[in-house]
Amino acid sequence: MFGVIEGTGFEPIDEAFNECLIGHARVERLWTGARWSEGPVWFAAGRYLLWSDIPNNRMLRWDETDGSVSTFRAPSNNSNGNTVDQQGRLVSCEHLTRRVTRTEHDGSITVLADTYQGKRLNSPNDVVVKSDGSVWFTDPSYGIIMDYEGDRATIEQDGCHVYRVAPEDLAITRVTNDYLKPNGLAFSPDEKYLYIADTGASHQPGGPADIRRHSVNDNGTLGDGPVIATCDNGLFDGFRLDRQGRLWSSAADGVHCLNSDGKLLGKIHVPEFVSNVCFGGPKLNRLFICATTSLYSVYLNVNGAR
Ligand code: MG
């Protein structure tokens, strides 16, 4: 675990990447044994990380105190993306049940969204919570196009879109409708921008493999979302930001670090396809990396945005 894992390493592309690194830090493989790992989320108070193993219909829990991994929830309804809200509650996207849920402090489940205008959602994929309590999620169709990560089903919506759930009454609004397969999403540290990945290239040759940046209006709507980056190896599935506004995104060859304008600063090579990342540890300076069968981590000289 503490040796150098074959296929890992750092590739600075811009000088600015070097200040993000700790000279002797290495990528560690914390655990392996999943079919498709995605949706990591850090729980600071409990000192553990949760993530989804989508095809195995379970959520796993890595314990920082002893490094053990156990099953947190099974069945998980083929959960995918997860996040934590300001009250420390788990918010999850579920493919099988085609919904976004919140796990309350007493363990009960509250459905935050499962339909839009009377029709079922596709298969919510990734989710973030804004400081005002609104819940933003993407709804591509990956969970219903085959039986592997959910139940195959006919799409009811008129496409794959991004939604916002209002904190007051759980009213759901569609905030964009010009994505092919909206996937990862995250706010800038000041919440002036929402970054959204489009992984449309997964099922449409030549389709988008982009991250777009939208301005966020006070009324909960989004401005235009110009493309700021196109992935040069695979897809930007999920990503998180650090306090300086850099994006740390999944790709086929590892984690790509982009500045806030989308310029590629460098890569952390990982020997499996990466799906998503999150910052954790008491100082949020440890990047947890979900990559196909495994969970990896690396300490960085940056801190995750709160
Ligand atoms: Mg995703």
PDB file of C-alpha atoms and ligand atoms in Angstrom:
ATOM      1  CA  MET A   1       0.000   0.000   0.000  1.00  0.00           C
ATOM      2  CA  PHE A   2       2.843   2.406   0.694  1.00  0.00           C
ATOM      3  CA  GLY A   3       5.063   1.351  -2.182  1.00  0.00           C
ATOM      4  CA  VAL A   4       4.794   3.006  -5.567  1.00  0.00           C
ATOM      5  CA  ILE A   5       1.769   1.550  -7.331  1.00  0.00           C
ATOM      6  CA  GLU A   6       2.547   0.598 -10.912  1.00  0.00           C
ATOM      7  CA  GLY A   7       0.951   2.981 -13.369  1.00  0.00           C
ATOM      8  CA  THR A   8       0.757   5.917 -10.968  1.00  0.00           C
ATOM      9  CA  GLY A   9       2.701   9.166 -11.126  1.00  0.00           C
ATOM     10  CA  PHE A  10       2.483  12.873 -11.778  1.00  0.00           C
ATOM     11  CA  GLU A  11       2.688  14.636 -15.116  1.00  0.00           C
ATOM     12  CA  PRO A  12       3.075  18.410 -14.867  1.00  0.00           C
ATOM     13  CA  ILE A  13       1.953  20.117 -18.063  1.00  0.00           C
ATOM     14  CA  ASP A  14       2.090  23.668 -16.759  1.00  0.00           C
ATOM     15  CA  GLU A  15       4.588  24.924 -14.180  1.00  0.00           C
ATOM     16  CA  ALA A  16       1.670  25.890 -11.960  1.00  0.00           C
ATOM     17  CA  PHE A  17       0.971  22.197 -11.320  1.00  0.00           C
ATOM     18  CA  ASN A  18       4.129  21.716  -9.284  1.00  0.00           C
ATOM     19  CA  GLU A  19       2.908  23.869  -6.420  1.00  0.00           C
ATOM     20  CA  CYS A  20      -0.078  21.516  -6.082  1.00  0.00           C
ATOM     21  CA  LEU A  21       2.162  18.537  -5.361  1.00  0.00           C
ATOM     22  CA  ILE A  22       4.008  17.258  -2.323  1.00  0.00           C
ATOM     23  CA  GLY A  23       7.408  16.061  -3.472  1.00  0.00           C
ATOM     24  CA  HIS A  24       7.431  12.599  -1.942  1.00  0.00           C
ATOM     25  CA  ALA A  25       3.685  11.950  -1.823  1.00  0.00           C
ATOM     26  CA  ARG A  26       2.537   8.949  -3.808  1.00  0.00           C
ATOM     27  CA  VAL A  27      -0.750   7.615  -5.065  1.00  0.00           C
ATOM     28  CA  GLU A  28      -1.948   4.870  -2.708  1.00  0.00           C
ATOM     29  CA  ARG A  29      -4.400   2.121  -3.500  1.00  0.00           C
ATOM     30  CA  LEU A  30      -6.632   1.939  -0.432  1.00  0.00           C
ATOM     31  CA  TRP A  31      -8.900  -0.885  -1.528  1.00  0.00           C
ATOM     32  CA  THR A  32      -9.898  -2.930  -4.539  1.00  0.00           C
ATOM     33  CA  GLY A  33     -12.798  -5.267  -5.274  1.00  0.00           C
ATOM     34  CA  ALA A  34     -15.534  -3.146  -6.847  1.00  0.00           C
ATOM     35  CA  ARG A  35     -16.972  -3.431 -10.348  1.00  0.00           C
ATOM     36  CA  TRP A  36     -17.444   0.295 -10.953  1.00  0.00           C
ATOM     37  CA  SER A  37     -16.561   2.779  -8.250  1.00  0.00           C
ATOM     38  CA  GLU A  38     -18.056   6.250  -8.355  1.00  0.00           C
ATOM     39  CA  GLY A  39     -19.510   8.986  -6.168  1.00  0.00           C
ATOM     40  CA  PRO A  40     -17.026   9.448  -3.304  1.00  0.00           C
ATOM     41  CA  VAL A  41     -18.092  11.702  -0.434  1.00  0.00           C
ATOM     42  CA  TRP A  42     -16.201  12.568   2.739  1.00  0.00           C
ATOM     43  CA  PHE A  43     -17.846  12.719   6.173  1.00  0.00           C
ATOM     44  CA  ALA A  44     -15.568  14.824   8.331  1.00  0.00           C
ATOM     45  CA  ALA A  45     -17.286  14.183  11.661  1.00  0.00           C
ATOM     46  CA  GLY A  46     -17.217  10.412  11.223  1.00  0.00           C
ATOM     47  CA  ARG A  47     -13.793  10.306   9.559  1.00  0.00           C
ATOM     48  CA  TYR A  48     -15.018   8.059   6.776  1.00  0.00           C
ATOM     49  CA  LEU A  49     -15.527   8.090   3.036  1.00  0.00           C
ATOM     50  CA  LEU A  50     -18.568   6.632   1.318  1.00  0.00           C
ATOM     51  CA  TRP A  51     -18.714   5.669  -2.312  1.00  0.00           C
ATOM     52  CA  SER A  52     -20.875   3.694  -4.723  1.00  0.00           C
ATOM     53  CA  ASP A  53     -20.098   0.378  -6.380  1.00  0.00           C
ATOM     54  CA  ILE A  54     -22.860   0.777  -8.929  1.00  0.00           C
ATOM     55  CA  PRO A  55     -23.137  -2.657 -10.630  1.00  0.00           C
ATOM     56  CA  ASN A  56     -22.816  -4.434  -7.274  1.00  0.00           C
ATOM     57  CA  ASN A  57     -25.737  -2.403  -5.961  1.00  0.00           C
ATOM     58  CA  ARG A  58     -23.934  -1.285  -2.813  1.00  0.00           C
ATOM     59  CA  MET A  59     -22.333   1.655  -1.094  1.00  0.00           C
ATOM     60  CA  LEU A  60     -19.013   1.125   0.608  1.00  0.00           C
ATOM     61  CA  ARG A  61     -17.419   2.876   3.573  1.00  0.00           C
ATOM     62  CA  TRP A  62     -13.699   3.425   4.069  1.00  0.00           C
ATOM     63  CA  ASP A  63     -12.746   4.207   7.666  1.00  0.00           C
ATOM     64  CA  GLU A  64      -9.868   6.652   8.125  1.00  0.00           C
ATOM     65  CA  THR A  65      -9.140   5.408  11.641  1.00  0.00           C
ATOM     66  CA  ASP A  66      -8.072   1.913  10.594  1.00  0.00           C
ATOM     67  CA  GLY A  67      -8.311   1.752   6.811  1.00  0.00           C
ATOM     68  CA  SER A  68     -11.046  -0.872   6.879  1.00  0.00           C
ATOM     69  CA  VAL A  69     -13.746  -1.069   4.241  1.00  0.00           C
ATOM     70  CA  SER A  70     -17.252  -2.274   4.974  1.00  0.00           C
ATOM     71  CA  THR A  71     -20.650  -2.231   3.321  1.00  0.00           C
ATOM     72  CA  PHE A  72     -22.539   0.927   4.190  1.00  0.00           C
ATOM     73  CA  ARG A  73     -25.757   0.192   2.279  1.00  0.00           C
ATOM     74  CA  ALA A  74     -26.912  -2.786   0.230  1.00  0.00           C
ATOM     75  CA  PRO A  75     -28.982  -2.738  -1.798  1.00  0.00           C
ATOM     76  CA  SER A  76     -28.187   0.852  -2.675  1.00  0.00           C
ATOM     77  CA  ASN A  77     -30.645   1.097  -5.585  1.00  0.00           C
ATOM     78  CA  ASN A  78     -27.550   1.273  -7.805  1.00  0.00           C
ATOM     79  CA  SER A  79     -26.516   4.566  -6.234  1.00  0.00           C
ATOM     80  CA  ASN A  80     -24.093   6.707  -8.205  1.00  0.00           C
ATOM     81  CA  GLY A  81     -23.070  10.248  -7.193  1.00  0.00           C
ATOM     82  CA  ASN A  82     -23.131  11.294  -3.554  1.00  0.00           C
ATOM     83  CA  THR A  83     -22.579  14.487  -1.637  1.00  0.00           C
ATOM     84  CA  VAL A  84     -23.095  15.858   1.852  1.00  0.00           C
ATOM     85  CA  ASP A  85     -25.268  18.866   2.676  1.00  0.00           C
ATOM     86  CA  GLN A  86     -24.619  21.668   5.168  1.00  0.00           C
ATOM     87  CA  GLN A  87     -26.287  19.630   7.932  1.00  0.00           C
ATOM     88  CA  GLY A  88     -23.973  16.681   7.314  1.00  0.00           C
ATOM     89  CA  ARG A  89     -26.632  14.547   5.633  1.00  0.00           C
ATOM     90  CA  LEU A  90     -25.880  12.188   2.773  1.00  0.00           C
ATOM     91  CA  VAL A  91     -27.500  13.093  -0.564  1.00  0.00           C
ATOM     92  CA  SER A  92     -27.435  10.345  -3.206  1.00  0.00           C
ATOM     93  CA  CYS A  93     -28.352   9.723  -6.819  1.00  0.00           C
ATOM     94  CA  GLU A  94     -29.989   6.352  -7.434  1.00  0.00           C
ATOM     95  CA  HIS A  95     -30.204   4.730 -10.862  1.00  0.00           C
ATOM     96  CA  LEU A  96     -32.596   1.882 -10.046  1.00  0.00           C
ATOM     97  CA  THR A  97     -35.217   4.053  -8.386  1.00  0.00           C
ATOM     98  CA  ARG A  98     -34.428   6.981 -10.715  1.00  0.00           C
ATOM     99  CA  ARG A  99     -34.351   9.482  -7.887  1.00  0.00           C
ATOM    100  CA  VAL A 100     -32.285  11.726  -5.619  1.00  0.00           C
ATOM    101  CA  THR A 101     -32.567  11.000  -1.907  1.00  0.00           C
ATOM    102  CA  ARG A 102     -31.390  12.426   1.385  1.00  0.00           C
ATOM    103  CA  THR A 103     -30.543  10.214   4.342  1.00  0.00           C
ATOM    104  CA  GLU A 104     -31.771  11.952   7.482  1.00  0.00           C
ATOM    105  CA  HIS A 105     -29.940  11.930  10.806  1.00  0.00           C
ATOM    106  CA  ASP A 106     -32.276   9.193  12.057  1.00  0.00           C
ATOM    107  CA  GLY A 107     -31.517   7.032   9.009  1.00  0.00           C
ATOM    108  CA  SER A 108     -34.834   7.573   7.240  1.00  0.00           C
ATOM    109  CA  ILE A 109     -34.855   8.387   3.542  1.00  0.00           C
ATOM    110  CA  THR A 110     -36.403  11.523   2.061  1.00  0.00           C
ATOM    111  CA  VAL A 111     -36.997  11.605  -1.697  1.00  0.00           C
ATOM    112  CA  LEU A 112     -35.826  14.970  -3.013  1.00  0.00           C
ATOM    113  CA  ALA A 113     -36.653  14.364  -6.686  1.00  0.00           C
ATOM    114  CA  ASP A 114     -37.991  11.505  -8.774  1.00  0.00           C
ATOM    115  CA  THR A 115     -40.137  13.193 -11.428  1.00  0.00           C
ATOM    116  CA  TYR A 116     -40.161  16.346 -13.490  1.00  0.00           C
ATOM    117  CA  GLN A 117     -43.489  17.584 -14.847  1.00  0.00           C
ATOM    118  CA  GLY A 118     -45.124  14.271 -14.018  1.00  0.00           C
ATOM    119  CA  LYS A 119     -42.601  12.098 -15.833  1.00  0.00           C
ATOM    120  CA  ARG A 120     -39.937   9.947 -14.250  1.00  0.00           C
ATOM    121  CA  LEU A 121     -36.361  11.141 -14.242  1.00  0.00           C
ATOM    122  CA  ASN A 122     -33.840   9.124 -16.289  1.00  0.00           C
ATOM    123  CA  SER A 123     -31.175   8.078 -13.786  1.00  0.00           C
ATOM    124  CA  PRO A 124     -29.678  10.868 -11.655  1.00  0.00           C
ATOM    125  CA  ASN A 125     -25.899  10.675 -11.856  1.00  0.00           C
ATOM    126  CA  ASP A 126     -24.150  13.340  -9.795  1.00  0.00           C
ATOM    127  CA  VAL A 127     -25.277  15.881  -7.231  1.00  0.00           C
ATOM    128  CA  VAL A 128     -24.052  18.945  -5.362  1.00  0.00           C
ATOM    129  CA  VAL A 129     -25.643  21.140  -2.686  1.00  0.00           C
ATOM    130  CA  LYS A 130     -25.289  24.929  -2.803  1.00  0.00           C
ATOM    131  CA  SER A 131     -24.839  26.924   0.392  1.00  0.00           C
ATOM    132  CA  ASP A 132     -28.490  28.059   0.196  1.00  0.00           C
ATOM    133  CA  GLY A 133     -29.561  24.423   0.530  1.00  0.00           C
ATOM    134  CA  SER A 134     -30.621  23.966  -3.086  1.00  0.00           C
ATOM    135  CA  VAL A 135     -29.746  20.569  -4.575  1.00  0.00           C
ATOM    136  CA  TRP A 136     -28.419  20.429  -8.153  1.00  0.00           C
ATOM    137  CA  PHE A 137     -28.147  17.196 -10.097  1.00  0.00           C
ATOM    138  CA  THR A 138     -27.572  15.818 -13.569  1.00  0.00           C
ATOM    139  CA  ASP A 139     -29.897  13.284 -15.181  1.00  0.00           C
ATOM    140  CA  PRO A 140     -28.270  11.388 -18.059  1.00  0.00           C
ATOM    141  CA  SER A 141     -29.714   8.041 -19.164  1.00  0.00           C
ATOM    142  CA  TYR A 142     -26.808   5.715 -18.286  1.00  0.00           C
ATOM    143  CA  GLY A 143     -28.818   3.891 -15.621  1.00  0.00           C
ATOM    144  CA  ILE A 144     -31.710   2.979 -17.941  1.00  0.00           C
ATOM    145  CA  ILE A 145     -29.984   2.151 -21.221  1.00  0.00           C
ATOM    146  CA  MET A 146     -28.963  -1.295 -19.993  1.00  0.00           C
ATOM    147  CA  ASP A 147     -29.564  -3.637 -17.081  1.00  0.00           C
ATOM    148  CA  TYR A 148     -26.034  -3.392 -15.673  1.00  0.00           C
ATOM    149  CA  GLU A 149     -26.329  -0.252 -13.534  1.00  0.00           C
ATOM    150  CA  GLY A 150     -30.091  -0.153 -13.035  1.00  0.00           C
ATOM    151  CA  ASP A 151     -33.138  -1.390 -14.935  1.00  0.00           C
ATOM    152  CA  ARG A 152     -33.371  -0.916 -18.672  1.00  0.00           C
ATOM    153  CA  ALA A 153     -36.313   1.379 -19.338  1.00  0.00           C
ATOM    154  CA  THR A 154     -37.741   3.794 -21.848  1.00  0.00           C
ATOM    155  CA  ILE A 155     -36.747   7.401 -21.371  1.00  0.00           C
ATOM    156  CA  GLU A 156     -39.715   9.540 -20.311  1.00  0.00           C
ATOM    157  CA  GLN A 157     -38.090  12.959 -20.358  1.00  0.00           C
ATOM    158  CA  ASP A 158     -37.335  14.674 -23.673  1.00  0.00           C
ATOM    159  CA  GLY A 159     -33.609  14.323 -23.156  1.00  0.00           C
ATOM    160  CA  CYS A 160     -30.908  14.440 -20.506  1.00  0.00           C
ATOM    161  CA  HIS A 161     -30.908  17.609 -18.463  1.00  0.00           C
ATOM    162  CA  VAL A 162     -29.758  19.296 -15.257  1.00  0.00           C
ATOM    163  CA  TYR A 163     -32.130  20.158 -12.417  1.00  0.00           C
ATOM    164  CA  ARG A 164     -32.328  22.228  -9.253  1.00  0.00           C
ATOM    165  CA  VAL A 165     -34.380  21.315  -6.213  1.00  0.00           C
ATOM    166  CA  ALA A 166     -35.446  24.361  -4.184  1.00  0.00           C
ATOM    167  CA  PRO A 167     -34.644  24.192  -0.465  1.00  0.00           C
ATOM    168  CA  GLU A 168     -37.992  25.600   0.689  1.00  0.00           C
ATOM    169  CA  ASP A 169     -40.508  23.316  -0.999  1.00  0.00           C
ATOM    170  CA  LEU A 170     -38.453  20.798  -3.025  1.00  0.00           C
ATOM    171  CA  ALA A 171     -39.835  22.357  -6.213  1.00  0.00           C
ATOM    172  CA  ILE A 172     -37.812  21.083  -9.142  1.00  0.00           C
ATOM    173  CA  THR A 173     -36.753  23.247 -12.071  1.00  0.00           C
ATOM    174  CA  ARG A 174     -34.750  22.399 -15.158  1.00  0.00           C
ATOM    175  CA  VAL A 175     -31.703  24.655 -15.352  1.00  0.00           C
ATOM    176  CA  THR A 176     -30.221  23.592 -18.700  1.00  0.00           C
ATOM    177  CA  ASN A 177     -31.519  21.651 -21.674  1.00  0.00           C
ATOM    178  CA  ASP A 178     -28.665  21.690 -24.181  1.00  0.00           C
ATOM    179  CA  TYR A 179     -26.528  18.799 -22.953  1.00  0.00           C
ATOM    180  CA  LEU A 180     -26.278  15.365 -24.518  1.00  0.00           C
ATOM    181  CA  LYS A 181     -25.223  13.486 -21.355  1.00  0.00           C
ATOM    182  CA  PRO A 182     -24.740  15.897 -18.430  1.00  0.00           C
ATOM    183  CA  ASN A 183     -22.633  14.136 -15.831  1.00  0.00           C
ATOM    184  CA  GLY A 184     -20.352  15.606 -13.134  1.00  0.00           C
ATOM    185  CA  LEU A 185     -21.066  19.047 -11.726  1.00  0.00           C
ATOM    186  CA  ALA A 186     -19.599  21.347  -9.079  1.00  0.00           C
ATOM    187  CA  PHE A 187     -19.714  24.987  -8.022  1.00  0.00           C
ATOM    188  CA  SER A 188     -16.762  27.333  -7.929  1.00  0.00           C
ATOM    189  CA  PRO A 189     -15.724  28.147  -4.335  1.00  0.00           C
ATOM    190  CA  ASP A 190     -17.595  31.489  -4.490  1.00  0.00           C
ATOM    191  CA  GLU A 191     -20.594  29.767  -6.149  1.00  0.00           C
ATOM    192  CA  LYS A 192     -20.587  32.313  -8.961  1.00  0.00           C
ATOM    193  CA  TYR A 193     -20.097  29.515 -11.475  1.00  0.00           C
ATOM    194  CA  LEU A 194     -21.432  26.010 -11.958  1.00  0.00           C
ATOM    195  CA  TYR A 195     -19.231  23.650 -13.956  1.00  0.00           C
ATOM    196  CA  ILE A 196     -20.986  20.756 -15.716  1.00  0.00           C
ATOM    197  CA  ALA A 197     -19.410  17.892 -17.651  1.00  0.00           C
ATOM    198  CA  ASP A 198     -20.975  16.510 -20.826  1.00  0.00           C
ATOM    199  CA  THR A 199     -19.967  12.901 -21.528  1.00  0.00           C
ATOM    200  CA  GLY A 200     -22.059  12.567 -24.676  1.00  0.00           C
ATOM    201  CA  ALA A 201     -19.058  11.056 -26.475  1.00  0.00           C
ATOM    202  CA  SER A 202     -19.669   7.824 -24.548  1.00  0.00           C
ATOM    203  CA  HIS A 203     -22.495   6.820 -26.864  1.00  0.00           C
ATOM    204  CA  GLN A 204     -22.160   9.211 -29.791  1.00  0.00           C
ATOM    205  CA  PRO A 205     -18.903   9.176 -31.765  1.00  0.00           C
ATOM    206  CA  GLY A 206     -17.548  12.699 -31.904  1.00  0.00           C
ATOM    207  CA  GLY A 207     -19.963  13.786 -29.193  1.00  0.00           C
ATOM    208  CA  PRO A 208     -18.987  16.095 -26.357  1.00  0.00           C
ATOM    209  CA  ALA A 209     -16.276  15.220 -23.827  1.00  0.00           C
ATOM    210  CA  ASP A 210     -16.327  18.655 -22.282  1.00  0.00           C
ATOM    211  CA  ILE A 211     -16.616  20.720 -19.178  1.00  0.00           C
ATOM    212  CA  ARG A 212     -18.730  23.859 -19.501  1.00  0.00           C
ATOM    213  CA  ARG A 213     -18.878  26.815 -17.124  1.00  0.00           C
ATOM    214  CA  HIS A 214     -22.164  28.584 -16.400  1.00  0.00           C
ATOM    215  CA  SER A 215     -22.619  31.774 -14.429  1.00  0.00           C
ATOM    216  CA  VAL A 216     -25.115  31.271 -11.585  1.00  0.00           C
ATOM    217  CA  ASN A 217     -27.844  33.859 -11.173  1.00  0.00           C
ATOM    218  CA  ASP A 218     -29.275  34.829  -7.788  1.00  0.00           C
ATOM    219  CA  ASN A 219     -32.688  33.471  -8.764  1.00  0.00           C
ATOM    220  CA  GLY A 220     -31.329  29.963  -9.281  1.00  0.00           C
ATOM    221  CA  THR A 221     -31.047  30.096 -13.064  1.00  0.00           C
ATOM    222  CA  LEU A 222     -27.897  29.632 -15.119  1.00  0.00           C
ATOM    223  CA  GLY A 223     -26.236  31.811 -17.717  1.00  0.00           C
ATOM    224  CA  ASP A 224     -24.673  30.532 -20.914  1.00  0.00           C
ATOM    225  CA  GLY A 225     -22.284  27.639 -20.502  1.00  0.00           C
ATOM    226  CA  PRO A 226     -19.335  27.938 -22.837  1.00  0.00           C
ATOM    227  CA  VAL A 227     -17.057  24.923 -23.175  1.00  0.00           C
ATOM    228  CA  ILE A 228     -13.849  25.586 -21.257  1.00  0.00           C
ATOM    229  CA  ALA A 229     -12.137  22.213 -21.623  1.00  0.00           C
ATOM    230  CA  THR A 230     -12.285  19.080 -23.746  1.00  0.00           C
ATOM    231  CA  CYS A 231     -10.825  15.877 -22.334  1.00  0.00           C
ATOM    232  CA  ASP A 232      -7.738  14.649 -24.190  1.00  0.00           C
ATOM    233  CA  ASN A 233      -8.058  11.108 -22.847  1.00  0.00           C
ATOM    234  CA  GLY A 234     -11.492   9.646 -22.175  1.00  0.00           C
ATOM    235  CA  LEU A 235     -14.206  11.643 -20.470  1.00  0.00           C
ATOM    236  CA  PHE A 236     -14.571  14.170 -17.696  1.00  0.00           C
ATOM    237  CA  ASP A 237     -17.048  12.155 -15.641  1.00  0.00           C
ATOM    238  CA  GLY A 238     -16.922  13.714 -12.188  1.00  0.00           C
ATOM    239  CA  PHE A 239     -14.808  16.433 -10.594  1.00  0.00           C
ATOM    240  CA  ARG A 240     -14.384  18.607  -7.524  1.00  0.00           C
ATOM    241  CA  LEU A 241     -12.744  21.994  -6.957  1.00  0.00           C
ATOM    242  CA  ASP A 242     -10.046  23.148  -4.583  1.00  0.00           C
ATOM    243  CA  ARG A 243     -10.052  26.440  -2.699  1.00  0.00           C
ATOM    244  CA  GLN A 244      -8.093  28.176  -5.464  1.00  0.00           C
ATOM    245  CA  GLY A 245     -10.801  27.245  -7.940  1.00  0.00           C
ATOM    246  CA  ARG A 246      -8.850  24.539  -9.751  1.00  0.00           C
ATOM    247  CA  LEU A 247     -10.824  21.565 -11.054  1.00  0.00           C
ATOM    248  CA  TRP A 248      -9.685  18.006 -10.296  1.00  0.00           C
ATOM    249  CA  SER A 249     -11.445  15.818 -12.797  1.00  0.00           C
ATOM    250  CA  SER A 250     -11.688  12.189 -13.775  1.00  0.00           C
ATOM    251  CA  ALA A 251     -10.295  10.989 -17.110  1.00  0.00           C
ATOM    252  CA  ALA A 252      -9.299   7.666 -18.654  1.00  0.00           C
ATOM    253  CA  ASP A 253      -5.635   8.048 -17.681  1.00  0.00           C
ATOM    254  CA  GLY A 254      -6.179   9.383 -14.179  1.00  0.00           C
ATOM    255  CA  VAL A 255      -7.034  12.764 -12.706  1.00  0.00           C
ATOM    256  CA  HIS A 256      -6.675  15.945 -14.737  1.00  0.00           C
ATOM    257  CA  CYS A 257      -6.077  19.253 -12.950  1.00  0.00           C
ATOM    258  CA  LEU A 258      -7.498  22.274 -14.759  1.00  0.00           C
ATOM    259  CA  ASN A 259      -7.395  25.909 -13.773  1.00  0.00           C
ATOM    260  CA  SER A 260     -10.682  27.793 -13.435  1.00  0.00           C
ATOM    261  CA  ASP A 261     -10.552  28.710 -17.132  1.00  0.00           C
ATOM    262  CA  GLY A 262     -10.142  25.085 -18.157  1.00  0.00           C
ATOM    263  CA  LYS A 263      -6.422  25.092 -18.917  1.00  0.00           C
ATOM    264  CA  LEU A 264      -4.868  21.672 -18.284  1.00  0.00           C
ATOM    265  CA  LEU A 265      -2.188  22.086 -15.615  1.00  0.00           C
ATOM    266  CA  GLY A 266      -1.198  18.491 -15.059  1.00  0.00           C
ATOM    267  CA  LYS A 267      -2.250  14.915 -14.516  1.00  0.00           C
ATOM    268  CA  ILE A 268      -2.147  12.347 -11.752  1.00  0.00           C
ATOM    269  CA  HIS A 269      -1.795   9.008 -13.487  1.00  0.00           C
ATOM    270  CA  VAL A 270      -3.883   6.152 -12.158  1.00  0.00           C
ATOM    271  CA  PRO A 271      -3.809   2.650 -13.696  1.00  0.00           C
ATOM    272  CA  GLU A 272      -7.613   2.359 -13.999  1.00  0.00           C
ATOM    273  CA  PHE A 273     -10.325   4.539 -15.552  1.00  0.00           C
ATOM    274  CA  VAL A 274     -11.223   7.245 -13.040  1.00  0.00           C
ATOM    275  CA  SER A 275     -14.891   8.137 -12.514  1.00  0.00           C
ATOM    276  CA  ASN A 276     -14.893  10.738  -9.784  1.00  0.00           C
ATOM    277  CA  VAL A 277     -12.906  12.275  -6.936  1.00  0.00           C
ATOM    278  CA  CYS A 278     -13.421  14.170  -3.697  1.00  0.00           C
ATOM    279  CA  PHE A 279     -11.279  15.893  -1.115  1.00  0.00           C
ATOM    280  CA  GLY A 280     -11.178  14.468   2.382  1.00  0.00           C
ATOM    281  CA  GLY A 281      -9.232  14.126   5.585  1.00  0.00           C
ATOM    282  CA  PRO A 282      -9.408  16.695   8.402  1.00  0.00           C
ATOM    283  CA  LYS A 283      -7.655  19.318   6.251  1.00  0.00           C
ATOM    284  CA  LEU A 284      -9.326  18.356   2.972  1.00  0.00           C
ATOM    285  CA  ASN A 285      -5.868  17.953   1.462  1.00  0.00           C
ATOM    286  CA  ARG A 286      -6.227  14.312   0.536  1.00  0.00           C
ATOM    287  CA  LEU A 287      -7.766  13.547  -2.847  1.00  0.00           C
ATOM    288  CA  PHE A 288      -9.824  10.346  -2.907  1.00  0.00           C
ATOM    289  CA  ILE A 289     -10.085   8.795  -6.348  1.00  0.00           C
ATOM    290  CA  CYS A 290     -12.734   6.305  -7.450  1.00  0.00           C
ATOM    291  CA  ALA A 291     -11.300   4.305 -10.351  1.00  0.00           C
ATOM    292  CA  THR A 292     -13.149   1.296 -11.749  1.00  0.00           C
ATOM    293  CA  THR A 293     -12.391  -1.528  -9.296  1.00  0.00           C
ATOM    294  CA  SER A 294     -10.445   0.476  -6.722  1.00  0.00           C
ATOM    295  CA  LEU A 295     -10.261   3.380  -4.325  1.00  0.00           C
ATOM    296  CA  TYR A 296      -7.044   5.429  -4.439  1.00  0.00           C
ATOM    297  CA  SER A 297      -5.859   8.515  -2.580  1.00  0.00           C
ATOM    298  CA  VAL A 298      -3.047  11.021  -2.732  1.00  0.00           C
ATOM    299  CA  TYR A 299      -2.059  13.884  -0.456  1.00  0.00           C
ATOM    300  CA  LEU A 300      -1.785  17.200  -2.295  1.00  0.00           C
ATOM    301  CA  ASN A 301      -0.561  20.666  -1.444  1.00  0.00           C
ATOM    302  CA  VAL A 302      -4.069  22.009  -2.002  1.00  0.00           C
ATOM    303  CA  ASN A 303      -7.261  21.956   0.056  1.00  0.00           C
ATOM    304  CA  GLY A 304     -10.706  21.086  -1.189  1.00  0.00           C
ATOM    305  CA  ALA A 305     -13.317  23.821  -1.390  1.00  0.00           C
ATOM    306  CA  ARG A 306     -15.762  23.675   1.489  1.00  0.00           C
TER     307      ARG A 306
HETATM  308 MG    MG B   1     -20.881  10.361 -13.242  1.00  0.00          MG
END
